[in-house]
Amino acid sequence: MRQNQGQPEPDKRTRRREVLQVRNGLTADDVQAHAGALARRALALPELAEARTVAAYVSVGSEPGTLALLDALRARGVRVLLPALLPDNDLAWGVYRGPDSLLPAEHGGGRMTLLEPAGERLRPRAVTEADAVLLPGLSVDARGMRLGRGGGSYDRVLARLERARVRPALVVLLYDWEVVERVPREPHDRPVDAVVTPSGVRRFGRPAPEA
């Protein structure tokens, strides 16, 4: 874990820029190697072993890879929900039916391309059916606070879960060096339950379910 002792806390924009700069230096082989280890760690989580429905996402570019994990969950018989970005930055959902069911979707006037599930679109509230939610992020700190990309989509997801009074396990997938001592926090930010990296799992407050 990186330490920030004696240094002023950076703002979110600065932290995002730092993380993305490192990610952009990764090769495709780097990303693939980390993805395999990340999937093995995540699949060992009791929260995922017991889940019937998991809300996840498709990694893009140099993000920690998720496709191996998605396929392994689906092979277990887990219903995997994947997001589709709406014009207002909220998320609709679709059921993952394998890599061939993913279609590129352009957003922001073509500035961003995401892989999204083909087929029926489920309403944003479909995420409340999940037993576990895998969240993208750029960093997590010692308090379990997650730094996202800043679009607000997953802030809406977390708020929706809170309004529905459901409590799925909240898990972030990161590279090892992205677990830091502290990230900037705002009043609407909520802690996650665990972070998974290629080398291990760290929990925050909520104990693992009993086997």
PDB file of N, CA and C in Angstrom, residues 69-164:
ATOM      1  N   LEU A  69     -13.198 -13.603 -15.693  1.00  0.00           N
ATOM      2  CA  LEU A  69     -14.067 -13.730 -14.522  1.00  0.00           C
ATOM      3  C   LEU A  69     -15.532 -13.863 -14.934  1.00  0.00           C
ATOM      4  N   LEU A  70     -15.957 -13.066 -15.893  1.00  0.00           N
ATOM      5  CA  LEU A  70     -17.347 -13.143 -16.353  1.00  0.00           C
ATOM      6  C   LEU A  70     -17.668 -14.530 -16.895  1.00  0.00           C
ATOM      7  N   ASP A  71     -16.746 -15.088 -17.689  1.00  0.00           N
ATOM      8  CA  ASP A  71     -16.985 -16.413 -18.274  1.00  0.00           C
ATOM      9  C   ASP A  71     -17.009 -17.494 -17.191  1.00  0.00           C
ATOM     10  N   ALA A  72     -16.140 -17.367 -16.196  1.00  0.00           N
ATOM     11  CA  ALA A  72     -16.115 -18.352 -15.124  1.00  0.00           C
ATOM     12  C   ALA A  72     -17.389 -18.289 -14.291  1.00  0.00           C
ATOM     13  N   LEU A  73     -17.881 -17.099 -14.014  1.00  0.00           N
ATOM     14  CA  LEU A  73     -19.139 -16.974 -13.277  1.00  0.00           C
ATOM     15  C   LEU A  73     -20.293 -17.575 -14.064  1.00  0.00           C
ATOM     16  N   ARG A  74     -20.338 -17.269 -15.343  1.00  0.00           N
ATOM     17  CA  ARG A  74     -21.410 -17.810 -16.191  1.00  0.00           C
ATOM     18  C   ARG A  74     -21.342 -19.332 -16.241  1.00  0.00           C
ATOM     19  N   ALA A  75     -20.118 -19.885 -16.289  1.00  0.00           N
ATOM     20  CA  ALA A  75     -19.956 -21.346 -16.318  1.00  0.00           C
ATOM     21  C   ALA A  75     -20.457 -21.989 -15.027  1.00  0.00           C
ATOM     22  N   ARG A  76     -20.435 -21.245 -13.939  1.00  0.00           N
ATOM     23  CA  ARG A  76     -20.963 -21.733 -12.661  1.00  0.00           C
ATOM     24  C   ARG A  76     -22.485 -21.706 -12.609  1.00  0.00           C
ATOM     25  N   GLY A  77     -23.105 -21.103 -13.592  1.00  0.00           N
ATOM     26  CA  GLY A  77     -24.548 -20.952 -13.573  1.00  0.00           C
ATOM     27  C   GLY A  77     -25.022 -19.660 -12.951  1.00  0.00           C
ATOM     28  N   VAL A  78     -24.098 -18.727 -12.715  1.00  0.00           N
ATOM     29  CA  VAL A  78     -24.456 -17.430 -12.143  1.00  0.00           C
ATOM     30  C   VAL A  78     -25.096 -16.557 -13.228  1.00  0.00           C
ATOM     31  N   ARG A  79     -26.140 -15.859 -12.877  1.00  0.00           N
ATOM     32  CA  ARG A  79     -26.732 -14.866 -13.767  1.00  0.00           C
ATOM     33  C   ARG A  79     -25.900 -13.593 -13.651  1.00  0.00           C
ATOM     34  N   VAL A  80     -25.227 -13.232 -14.731  1.00  0.00           N
ATOM     35  CA  VAL A  80     -24.334 -12.081 -14.725  1.00  0.00           C
ATOM     36  C   VAL A  80     -25.009 -10.930 -15.460  1.00  0.00           C
ATOM     37  N   LEU A  81     -25.164  -9.809 -14.759  1.00  0.00           N
ATOM     38  CA  LEU A  81     -25.738  -8.608 -15.350  1.00  0.00           C
ATOM     39  C   LEU A  81     -24.614  -7.651 -15.727  1.00  0.00           C
ATOM     40  N   LEU A  82     -24.706  -7.094 -16.940  1.00  0.00           N
ATOM     41  CA  LEU A  82     -23.712  -6.138 -17.407  1.00  0.00           C
ATOM     42  C   LEU A  82     -24.379  -4.817 -17.745  1.00  0.00           C
ATOM     43  N   PRO A  83     -23.680  -3.694 -17.539  1.00  0.00           N
ATOM     44  CA  PRO A  83     -24.302  -2.387 -17.727  1.00  0.00           C
ATOM     45  C   PRO A  83     -24.325  -1.928 -19.178  1.00  0.00           C
ATOM     46  N   ALA A  84     -25.299  -1.087 -19.462  1.00  0.00           N
ATOM     47  CA  ALA A  84     -25.389  -0.351 -20.720  1.00  0.00           C
ATOM     48  C   ALA A  84     -25.590   1.108 -20.350  1.00  0.00           C
ATOM     49  N   LEU A  85     -24.694   1.958 -20.798  1.00  0.00           N
ATOM     50  CA  LEU A  85     -24.718   3.364 -20.408  1.00  0.00           C
ATOM     51  C   LEU A  85     -25.857   4.105 -21.093  1.00  0.00           C
ATOM     52  N   LEU A  86     -26.649   4.810 -20.292  1.00  0.00           N
ATOM     53  CA  LEU A  86     -27.761   5.600 -20.804  1.00  0.00           C
ATOM     54  C   LEU A  86     -27.308   7.041 -21.055  1.00  0.00           C
ATOM     55  N   PRO A  87     -28.083   7.816 -21.839  1.00  0.00           N
ATOM     56  CA  PRO A  87     -27.675   9.196 -22.144  1.00  0.00           C
ATOM     57  C   PRO A  87     -27.453  10.071 -20.923  1.00  0.00           C
ATOM     58  N   ASP A  88     -28.145   9.793 -19.818  1.00  0.00           N
ATOM     59  CA  ASP A  88     -27.981  10.616 -18.610  1.00  0.00           C
ATOM     60  C   ASP A  88     -26.909  10.067 -17.665  1.00  0.00           C
ATOM     61  N   ASN A  89     -26.111   9.085 -18.161  1.00  0.00           N
ATOM     62  CA  ASN A  89     -25.038   8.438 -17.396  1.00  0.00           C
ATOM     63  C   ASN A  89     -25.530   7.440 -16.363  1.00  0.00           C
ATOM     64  N   ASP A  90     -26.834   7.178 -16.312  1.00  0.00           N
ATOM     65  CA  ASP A  90     -27.334   6.079 -15.502  1.00  0.00           C
ATOM     66  C   ASP A  90     -27.050   4.774 -16.256  1.00  0.00           C
ATOM     67  N   LEU A  91     -27.311   3.642 -15.606  1.00  0.00           N
ATOM     68  CA  LEU A  91     -27.006   2.348 -16.205  1.00  0.00           C
ATOM     69  C   LEU A  91     -28.242   1.474 -16.300  1.00  0.00           C
ATOM     70  N   ALA A  92     -28.560   1.030 -17.513  1.00  0.00           N
ATOM     71  CA  ALA A  92     -29.486  -0.084 -17.706  1.00  0.00           C
ATOM     72  C   ALA A  92     -28.636  -1.363 -17.654  1.00  0.00           C
ATOM     73  N   TRP A  93     -29.281  -2.521 -17.726  1.00  0.00           N
ATOM     74  CA  TRP A  93     -28.553  -3.774 -17.574  1.00  0.00           C
ATOM     75  C   TRP A  93     -29.006  -4.795 -18.609  1.00  0.00           C
ATOM     76  N   GLY A  94     -28.148  -5.758 -18.874  1.00  0.00           N
ATOM     77  CA  GLY A  94     -28.477  -6.871 -19.753  1.00  0.00           C
ATOM     78  C   GLY A  94     -27.783  -8.119 -19.236  1.00  0.00           C
ATOM     79  N   VAL A  95     -28.297  -9.279 -19.601  1.00  0.00           N
ATOM     80  CA  VAL A  95     -27.728 -10.547 -19.141  1.00  0.00           C
ATOM     81  C   VAL A  95     -26.573 -10.949 -20.057  1.00  0.00           C
ATOM     82  N   TYR A  96     -25.456 -11.315 -19.454  1.00  0.00           N
ATOM     83  CA  TYR A  96     -24.280 -11.753 -20.208  1.00  0.00           C
ATOM     84  C   TYR A  96     -24.491 -13.169 -20.715  1.00  0.00           C
ATOM     85  N   ARG A  97     -24.331 -13.360 -22.022  1.00  0.00           N
ATOM     86  CA  ARG A  97     -24.514 -14.673 -22.642  1.00  0.00           C
ATOM     87  C   ARG A  97     -23.267 -15.133 -23.392  1.00  0.00           C
ATOM     88  N   GLY A  98     -22.118 -14.616 -22.993  1.00  0.00           N
ATOM     89  CA  GLY A  98     -20.860 -15.016 -23.593  1.00  0.00           C
ATOM     90  C   GLY A  98     -20.228 -13.891 -24.385  1.00  0.00           C
ATOM     91  N   PRO A  99     -18.931 -14.022 -24.706  1.00  0.00           N
ATOM     92  CA  PRO A  99     -18.208 -12.944 -25.397  1.00  0.00           C
ATOM     93  C   PRO A  99     -18.845 -12.521 -26.718  1.00  0.00           C
ATOM     94  N   ASP A 100     -19.455 -13.474 -27.425  1.00  0.00           N
ATOM     95  CA  ASP A 100     -20.055 -13.138 -28.716  1.00  0.00           C
ATOM     96  C   ASP A 100     -21.304 -12.278 -28.573  1.00  0.00           C
ATOM     97  N   SER A 101     -21.820 -12.150 -27.354  1.00  0.00           N
ATOM     98  CA  SER A 101     -23.038 -11.356 -27.147  1.00  0.00           C
ATOM     99  C   SER A 101     -22.717  -9.898 -26.821  1.00  0.00           C
ATOM    100  N   LEU A 102     -21.442  -9.544 -26.797  1.00  0.00           N
ATOM    101  CA  LEU A 102     -21.047  -8.177 -26.479  1.00  0.00           C
ATOM    102  C   LEU A 102     -20.910  -7.359 -27.755  1.00  0.00           C
ATOM    103  N   LEU A 103     -21.473  -6.166 -27.748  1.00  0.00           N
ATOM    104  CA  LEU A 103     -21.435  -5.296 -28.918  1.00  0.00           C
ATOM    105  C   LEU A 103     -20.817  -3.957 -28.555  1.00  0.00           C
ATOM    106  N   PRO A 104     -19.990  -3.386 -29.436  1.00  0.00           N
ATOM    107  CA  PRO A 104     -19.429  -2.062 -29.158  1.00  0.00           C
ATOM    108  C   PRO A 104     -20.500  -0.986 -29.239  1.00  0.00           C
ATOM    109  N   ALA A 105     -20.482  -0.088 -28.286  1.00  0.00           N
ATOM    110  CA  ALA A 105     -21.443   1.021 -28.257  1.00  0.00           C
ATOM    111  C   ALA A 105     -20.673   2.309 -28.049  1.00  0.00           C
ATOM    112  N   GLU A 106     -20.892   3.274 -28.933  1.00  0.00           N
ATOM    113  CA  GLU A 106     -20.207   4.562 -28.822  1.00  0.00           C
ATOM    114  C   GLU A 106     -20.997   5.515 -27.937  1.00  0.00           C
ATOM    115  N   HIS A 107     -20.264   6.266 -27.137  1.00  0.00           N
ATOM    116  CA  HIS A 107     -20.882   7.250 -26.249  1.00  0.00           C
ATOM    117  C   HIS A 107     -20.077   8.543 -26.326  1.00  0.00           C
ATOM    118  N   GLY A 108     -20.707   9.617 -25.884  1.00  0.00           N
ATOM    119  CA  GLY A 108     -20.028  10.899 -25.872  1.00  0.00           C
ATOM    120  C   GLY A 108     -19.634  11.380 -27.250  1.00  0.00           C
ATOM    121  N   GLY A 109     -20.526  11.169 -28.216  1.00  0.00           N
ATOM    122  CA  GLY A 109     -20.227  11.621 -29.564  1.00  0.00           C
ATOM    123  C   GLY A 109     -19.078  10.869 -30.202  1.00  0.00           C
ATOM    124  N   GLY A 110     -18.909   9.610 -29.809  1.00  0.00           N
ATOM    125  CA  GLY A 110     -17.854   8.794 -30.393  1.00  0.00           C
ATOM    126  C   GLY A 110     -16.528   8.858 -29.660  1.00  0.00           C
ATOM    127  N   ARG A 111     -16.469   9.613 -28.549  1.00  0.00           N
ATOM    128  CA  ARG A 111     -15.213   9.730 -27.807  1.00  0.00           C
ATOM    129  C   ARG A 111     -14.913   8.502 -26.956  1.00  0.00           C
ATOM    130  N   MET A 112     -15.934   7.684 -26.696  1.00  0.00           N
ATOM    131  CA  MET A 112     -15.756   6.521 -25.838  1.00  0.00           C
ATOM    132  C   MET A 112     -16.540   5.350 -26.411  1.00  0.00           C
ATOM    133  N   THR A 113     -15.906   4.185 -26.491  1.00  0.00           N
ATOM    134  CA  THR A 113     -16.559   2.973 -26.958  1.00  0.00           C
ATOM    135  C   THR A 113     -16.514   1.927 -25.852  1.00  0.00           C
ATOM    136  N   LEU A 114     -17.690   1.422 -25.486  1.00  0.00           N
ATOM    137  CA  LEU A 114     -17.814   0.397 -24.460  1.00  0.00           C
ATOM    138  C   LEU A 114     -18.395  -0.867 -25.062  1.00  0.00           C
ATOM    139  N   LEU A 115     -18.063  -2.003 -24.480  1.00  0.00           N
ATOM    140  CA  LEU A 115     -18.701  -3.258 -24.865  1.00  0.00           C
ATOM    141  C   LEU A 115     -19.915  -3.467 -23.967  1.00  0.00           C
ATOM    142  N   GLU A 116     -21.074  -3.624 -24.595  1.00  0.00           N
ATOM    143  CA  GLU A 116     -22.318  -3.742 -23.841  1.00  0.00           C
ATOM    144  C   GLU A 116     -23.072  -4.992 -24.273  1.00  0.00           C
ATOM    145  N   PRO A 117     -23.927  -5.542 -23.407  1.00  0.00           N
ATOM    146  CA  PRO A 117     -24.627  -6.783 -23.727  1.00  0.00           C
ATOM    147  C   PRO A 117     -25.709  -6.571 -24.783  1.00  0.00           C
ATOM    148  N   ALA A 118     -25.770  -7.501 -25.721  1.00  0.00           N
ATOM    149  CA  ALA A 118     -26.856  -7.489 -26.703  1.00  0.00           C
ATOM    150  C   ALA A 118     -28.119  -8.043 -26.043  1.00  0.00           C
ATOM    151  N   GLY A 119     -29.243  -7.851 -26.712  1.00  0.00           N
ATOM    152  CA  GLY A 119     -30.484  -8.432 -26.222  1.00  0.00           C
ATOM    153  C   GLY A 119     -31.294  -7.485 -25.369  1.00  0.00           C
ATOM    154  N   GLU A 120     -32.187  -8.065 -24.585  1.00  0.00           N
ATOM    155  CA  GLU A 120     -33.147  -7.288 -23.808  1.00  0.00           C
ATOM    156  C   GLU A 120     -32.457  -6.364 -22.814  1.00  0.00           C
ATOM    157  N   ARG A 121     -32.943  -5.135 -22.753  1.00  0.00           N
ATOM    158  CA  ARG A 121     -32.455  -4.172 -21.773  1.00  0.00           C
ATOM    159  C   ARG A 121     -33.330  -4.225 -20.522  1.00  0.00           C
ATOM    160  N   LEU A 122     -32.687  -4.393 -19.389  1.00  0.00           N
ATOM    161  CA  LEU A 122     -33.385  -4.362 -18.117  1.00  0.00           C
ATOM    162  C   LEU A 122     -33.265  -2.971 -17.519  1.00  0.00           C
ATOM    163  N   ARG A 123     -34.248  -2.573 -16.766  1.00  0.00           N
ATOM    164  CA  ARG A 123     -34.266  -1.227 -16.209  1.00  0.00           C
ATOM    165  C   ARG A 123     -33.158  -1.054 -15.179  1.00  0.00           C
ATOM    166  N   PRO A 124     -32.775   0.189 -14.872  1.00  0.00           N
ATOM    167  CA  PRO A 124     -31.701   0.418 -13.899  1.00  0.00           C
ATOM    168  C   PRO A 124     -31.910  -0.283 -12.560  1.00  0.00           C
ATOM    169  N   ARG A 125     -33.144  -0.460 -12.143  1.00  0.00           N
ATOM    170  CA  ARG A 125     -33.385  -1.083 -10.839  1.00  0.00           C
ATOM    171  C   ARG A 125     -33.061  -2.578 -10.827  1.00  0.00           C
ATOM    172  N   ALA A 126     -32.750  -3.168 -11.997  1.00  0.00           N
ATOM    173  CA  ALA A 126     -32.394  -4.592 -12.034  1.00  0.00           C
ATOM    174  C   ALA A 126     -31.187  -4.894 -11.161  1.00  0.00           C
ATOM    175  N   VAL A 127     -30.330  -3.901 -10.942  1.00  0.00           N
ATOM    176  CA  VAL A 127     -29.141  -4.122 -10.113  1.00  0.00           C
ATOM    177  C   VAL A 127     -29.519  -4.473  -8.680  1.00  0.00           C
ATOM    178  N   THR A 128     -30.706  -4.114  -8.238  1.00  0.00           N
ATOM    179  CA  THR A 128     -31.121  -4.424  -6.862  1.00  0.00           C
ATOM    180  C   THR A 128     -31.352  -5.915  -6.663  1.00  0.00           C
ATOM    181  N   GLU A 129     -31.363  -6.699  -7.751  1.00  0.00           N
ATOM    182  CA  GLU A 129     -31.522  -8.146  -7.641  1.00  0.00           C
ATOM    183  C   GLU A 129     -30.200  -8.859  -7.400  1.00  0.00           C
ATOM    184  N   ALA A 130     -29.098  -8.149  -7.479  1.00  0.00           N
ATOM    185  CA  ALA A 130     -27.777  -8.776  -7.395  1.00  0.00           C
ATOM    186  C   ALA A 130     -27.405  -9.140  -5.959  1.00  0.00           C
ATOM    187  N   ASP A 131     -26.740 -10.281  -5.819  1.00  0.00           N
ATOM    188  CA  ASP A 131     -26.179 -10.683  -4.528  1.00  0.00           C
ATOM    189  C   ASP A 131     -24.802 -10.061  -4.308  1.00  0.00           C
ATOM    190  N   ALA A 132     -24.130  -9.723  -5.400  1.00  0.00           N
ATOM    191  CA  ALA A 132     -22.833  -9.051  -5.337  1.00  0.00           C
ATOM    192  C   ALA A 132     -22.738  -8.090  -6.514  1.00  0.00           C
ATOM    193  N   VAL A 133     -22.081  -6.961  -6.296  1.00  0.00           N
ATOM    194  CA  VAL A 133     -21.881  -5.972  -7.349  1.00  0.00           C
ATOM    195  C   VAL A 133     -20.381  -5.730  -7.482  1.00  0.00           C
ATOM    196  N   LEU A 134     -19.850  -5.991  -8.680  1.00  0.00           N
ATOM    197  CA  LEU A 134     -18.450  -5.709  -8.972  1.00  0.00           C
ATOM    198  C   LEU A 134     -18.362  -4.300  -9.542  1.00  0.00           C
ATOM    199  N   LEU A 135     -17.567  -3.468  -8.888  1.00  0.00           N
ATOM    200  CA  LEU A 135     -17.493  -2.057  -9.248  1.00  0.00           C
ATOM    201  C   LEU A 135     -16.156  -1.743  -9.917  1.00  0.00           C
ATOM    202  N   PRO A 136     -16.178  -0.999 -11.024  1.00  0.00           N
ATOM    203  CA  PRO A 136     -14.912  -0.502 -11.559  1.00  0.00           C
ATOM    204  C   PRO A 136     -14.393   0.624 -10.679  1.00  0.00           C
ATOM    205  N   GLY A 137     -13.130   0.890 -10.773  1.00  0.00           N
ATOM    206  CA  GLY A 137     -12.570   1.981  -9.986  1.00  0.00           C
ATOM    207  C   GLY A 137     -11.144   2.260 -10.407  1.00  0.00           C
ATOM    208  N   LEU A 138     -10.572   3.283  -9.800  1.00  0.00           N
ATOM    209  CA  LEU A 138      -9.181   3.640 -10.051  1.00  0.00           C
ATOM    210  C   LEU A 138      -8.314   3.459  -8.812  1.00  0.00           C
ATOM    211  N   SER A 139      -8.916   3.546  -7.644  1.00  0.00           N
ATOM    212  CA  SER A 139      -8.199   3.317  -6.388  1.00  0.00           C
ATOM    213  C   SER A 139      -9.207   2.985  -5.298  1.00  0.00           C
ATOM    214  N   VAL A 140      -8.707   2.337  -4.265  1.00  0.00           N
ATOM    215  CA  VAL A 140      -9.450   2.140  -3.013  1.00  0.00           C
ATOM    216  C   VAL A 140      -8.471   2.407  -1.883  1.00  0.00           C
ATOM    217  N   ASP A 141      -8.972   3.020  -0.802  1.00  0.00           N
ATOM    218  CA  ASP A 141      -8.071   3.328   0.302  1.00  0.00           C
ATOM    219  C   ASP A 141      -8.334   2.456   1.521  1.00  0.00           C
ATOM    220  N   ALA A 142      -7.600   2.744   2.595  1.00  0.00           N
ATOM    221  CA  ALA A 142      -7.661   1.919   3.794  1.00  0.00           C
ATOM    222  C   ALA A 142      -9.019   1.952   4.480  1.00  0.00           C
ATOM    223  N   ARG A 143      -9.858   2.920   4.143  1.00  0.00           N
ATOM    224  CA  ARG A 143     -11.207   3.000   4.694  1.00  0.00           C
ATOM    225  C   ARG A 143     -12.230   2.259   3.839  1.00  0.00           C
ATOM    226  N   GLY A 144     -11.785   1.779   2.672  1.00  0.00           N
ATOM    227  CA  GLY A 144     -12.715   1.166   1.733  1.00  0.00           C
ATOM    228  C   GLY A 144     -13.365   2.168   0.801  1.00  0.00           C
ATOM    229  N   MET A 145     -12.860   3.398   0.770  1.00  0.00           N
ATOM    230  CA  MET A 145     -13.426   4.407  -0.116  1.00  0.00           C
ATOM    231  C   MET A 145     -12.887   4.206  -1.539  1.00  0.00           C
ATOM    232  N   ARG A 146     -13.787   4.235  -2.504  1.00  0.00           N
ATOM    233  CA  ARG A 146     -13.447   3.973  -3.903  1.00  0.00           C
ATOM    234  C   ARG A 146     -13.356   5.275  -4.694  1.00  0.00           C
ATOM    235  N   LEU A 147     -12.327   5.370  -5.506  1.00  0.00           N
ATOM    236  CA  LEU A 147     -12.218   6.475  -6.447  1.00  0.00           C
ATOM    237  C   LEU A 147     -12.613   5.971  -7.822  1.00  0.00           C
ATOM    238  N   GLY A 148     -13.718   6.522  -8.373  1.00  0.00           N
ATOM    239  CA  GLY A 148     -14.163   6.136  -9.703  1.00  0.00           C
ATOM    240  C   GLY A 148     -13.632   7.086 -10.761  1.00  0.00           C
ATOM    241  N   ARG A 149     -14.143   6.935 -11.971  1.00  0.00           N
ATOM    242  CA  ARG A 149     -13.680   7.772 -13.073  1.00  0.00           C
ATOM    243  C   ARG A 149     -14.321   9.149 -13.094  1.00  0.00           C
ATOM    244  N   GLY A 150     -15.373   9.337 -12.335  1.00  0.00           N
ATOM    245  CA  GLY A 150     -15.963  10.664 -12.231  1.00  0.00           C
ATOM    246  C   GLY A 150     -17.236  10.865 -13.022  1.00  0.00           C
ATOM    247  N   GLY A 151     -17.713   9.843 -13.711  1.00  0.00           N
ATOM    248  CA  GLY A 151     -18.934   9.996 -14.492  1.00  0.00           C
ATOM    249  C   GLY A 151     -20.204   9.947 -13.658  1.00  0.00           C
ATOM    250  N   GLY A 152     -20.123   9.373 -12.473  1.00  0.00           N
ATOM    251  CA  GLY A 152     -21.275   9.331 -11.575  1.00  0.00           C
ATOM    252  C   GLY A 152     -22.202   8.146 -11.766  1.00  0.00           C
ATOM    253  N   SER A 153     -21.932   7.280 -12.737  1.00  0.00           N
ATOM    254  CA  SER A 153     -22.842   6.157 -13.006  1.00  0.00           C
ATOM    255  C   SER A 153     -22.960   5.232 -11.800  1.00  0.00           C
ATOM    256  N   TYR A 154     -21.841   4.918 -11.190  1.00  0.00           N
ATOM    257  CA  TYR A 154     -21.895   3.971 -10.081  1.00  0.00           C
ATOM    258  C   TYR A 154     -22.287   4.645  -8.766  1.00  0.00           C
ATOM    259  N   ASP A 155     -22.146   5.944  -8.675  1.00  0.00           N
ATOM    260  CA  ASP A 155     -22.751   6.649  -7.538  1.00  0.00           C
ATOM    261  C   ASP A 155     -24.262   6.460  -7.579  1.00  0.00           C
ATOM    262  N   ARG A 156     -24.829   6.486  -8.779  1.00  0.00           N
ATOM    263  CA  ARG A 156     -26.274   6.255  -8.920  1.00  0.00           C
ATOM    264  C   ARG A 156     -26.637   4.827  -8.552  1.00  0.00           C
ATOM    265  N   VAL A 157     -25.794   3.885  -8.959  1.00  0.00           N
ATOM    266  CA  VAL A 157     -26.047   2.485  -8.612  1.00  0.00           C
ATOM    267  C   VAL A 157     -26.062   2.320  -7.092  1.00  0.00           C
ATOM    268  N   LEU A 158     -25.066   2.859  -6.413  1.00  0.00           N
ATOM    269  CA  LEU A 158     -24.993   2.716  -4.961  1.00  0.00           C
ATOM    270  C   LEU A 158     -26.161   3.410  -4.265  1.00  0.00           C
ATOM    271  N   ALA A 159     -26.551   4.556  -4.776  1.00  0.00           N
ATOM    272  CA  ALA A 159     -27.709   5.250  -4.201  1.00  0.00           C
ATOM    273  C   ALA A 159     -28.984   4.436  -4.416  1.00  0.00           C
ATOM    274  N   ARG A 160     -29.102   3.803  -5.569  1.00  0.00           N
ATOM    275  CA  ARG A 160     -30.290   2.989  -5.867  1.00  0.00           C
ATOM    276  C   ARG A 160     -30.363   1.788  -4.927  1.00  0.00           C
ATOM    277  N   LEU A 161     -29.245   1.161  -4.666  1.00  0.00           N
ATOM    278  CA  LEU A 161     -29.223   0.039  -3.733  1.00  0.00           C
ATOM    279  C   LEU A 161     -29.633   0.486  -2.338  1.00  0.00           C
ATOM    280  N   GLU A 162     -29.143   1.659  -1.944  1.00  0.00           N
ATOM    281  CA  GLU A 162     -29.478   2.181  -0.621  1.00  0.00           C
ATOM    282  C   GLU A 162     -30.965   2.488  -0.504  1.00  0.00           C
ATOM    283  N   ARG A 163     -31.531   3.096  -1.550  1.00  0.00           N
ATOM    284  CA  ARG A 163     -32.975   3.407  -1.519  1.00  0.00           C
ATOM    285  C   ARG A 163     -33.813   2.145  -1.457  1.00  0.00           C
ATOM    286  N   ALA A 164     -33.351   1.092  -2.135  1.00  0.00           N
ATOM    287  CA  ALA A 164     -34.097  -0.169  -2.154  1.00  0.00           C
ATOM    288  C   ALA A 164     -33.889  -0.988  -0.883  1.00  0.00           C
TER     289      ALA A 164
END
